[in-house]
Short mmCIF file of C-alpha atoms in Angstrom, two decimals:
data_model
loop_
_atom_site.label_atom_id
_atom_site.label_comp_id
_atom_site.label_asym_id
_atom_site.label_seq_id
_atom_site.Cartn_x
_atom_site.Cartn_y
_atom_site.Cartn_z
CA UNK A 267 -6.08 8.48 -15.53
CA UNK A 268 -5.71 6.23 -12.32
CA UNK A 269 -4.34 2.70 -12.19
CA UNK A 270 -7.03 0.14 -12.30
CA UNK A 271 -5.32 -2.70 -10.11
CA UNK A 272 -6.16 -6.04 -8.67
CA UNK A 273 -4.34 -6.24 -5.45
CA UNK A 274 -4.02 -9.33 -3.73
CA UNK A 275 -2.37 -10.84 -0.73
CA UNK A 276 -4.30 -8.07 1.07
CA UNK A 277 -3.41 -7.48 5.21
CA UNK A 278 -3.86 -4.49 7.28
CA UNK A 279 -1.71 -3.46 10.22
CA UNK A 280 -3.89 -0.48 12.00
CA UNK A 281 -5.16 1.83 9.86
CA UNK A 282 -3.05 0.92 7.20
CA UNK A 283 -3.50 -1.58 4.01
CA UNK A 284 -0.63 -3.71 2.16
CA UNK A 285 -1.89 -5.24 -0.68
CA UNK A 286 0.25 -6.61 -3.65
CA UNK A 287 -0.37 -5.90 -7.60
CA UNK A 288 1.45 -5.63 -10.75
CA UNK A 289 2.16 -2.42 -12.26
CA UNK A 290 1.37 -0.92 -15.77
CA UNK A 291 4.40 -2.65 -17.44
CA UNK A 292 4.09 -5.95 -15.05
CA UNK A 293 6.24 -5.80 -12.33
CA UNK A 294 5.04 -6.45 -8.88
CA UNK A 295 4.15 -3.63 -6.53
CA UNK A 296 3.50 -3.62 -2.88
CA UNK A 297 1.12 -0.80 -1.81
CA UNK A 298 0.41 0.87 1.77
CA UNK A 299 -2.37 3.01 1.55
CA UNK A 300 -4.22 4.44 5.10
CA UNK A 301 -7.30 3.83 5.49
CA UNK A 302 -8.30 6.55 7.75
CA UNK A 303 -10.71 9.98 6.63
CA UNK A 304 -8.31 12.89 5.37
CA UNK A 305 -5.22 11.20 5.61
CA UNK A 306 -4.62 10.85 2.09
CA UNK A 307 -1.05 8.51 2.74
CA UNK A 308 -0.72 6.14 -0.27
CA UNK A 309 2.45 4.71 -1.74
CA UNK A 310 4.48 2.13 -3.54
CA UNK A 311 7.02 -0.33 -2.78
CA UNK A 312 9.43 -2.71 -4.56
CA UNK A 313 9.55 -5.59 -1.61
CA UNK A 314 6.82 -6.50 0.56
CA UNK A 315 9.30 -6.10 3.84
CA UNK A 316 9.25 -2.10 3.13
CA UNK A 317 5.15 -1.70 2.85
CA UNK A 318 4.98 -3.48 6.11
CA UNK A 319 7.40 -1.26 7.48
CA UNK A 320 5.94 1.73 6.24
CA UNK A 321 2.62 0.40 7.46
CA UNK A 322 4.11 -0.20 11.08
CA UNK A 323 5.56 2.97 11.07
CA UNK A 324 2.77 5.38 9.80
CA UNK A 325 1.32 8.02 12.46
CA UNK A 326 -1.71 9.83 10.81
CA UNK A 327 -1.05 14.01 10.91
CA UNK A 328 -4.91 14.31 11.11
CA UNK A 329 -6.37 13.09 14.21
#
């Protein structure tokens, strides 16, 4: 069953989203997901410094 999360603090840096949310057992999350068809990258971060890394550093494979 998927997470249903509130994010917040939303930005996007190209075709990438960070957003921030708290987890199933309340911790805070930081979440890059792409935004672009088929690419299907999505993933989870302790500190906000790493999403926006991983956000500045993402090349799509499908193009």
């Amino acid at each position: 069953m998927p997470a249903n999360r509130r994010f917040r603090n939303v930005a996007r840096i190209g075709p990438v989203q960070v957003a921030t949310s708290y987890d199933n057992r309340g911790r805070e999350k930081h979440t890059a997901a792409c935004t672009a068809p088929r690419c299907g990258f999505s993933t989870d971060y302790d500190s906000r410094a790493a999403a926006e890394l991983a956000a500045r550093t993402h090349r799509c494979a499908v193009r």
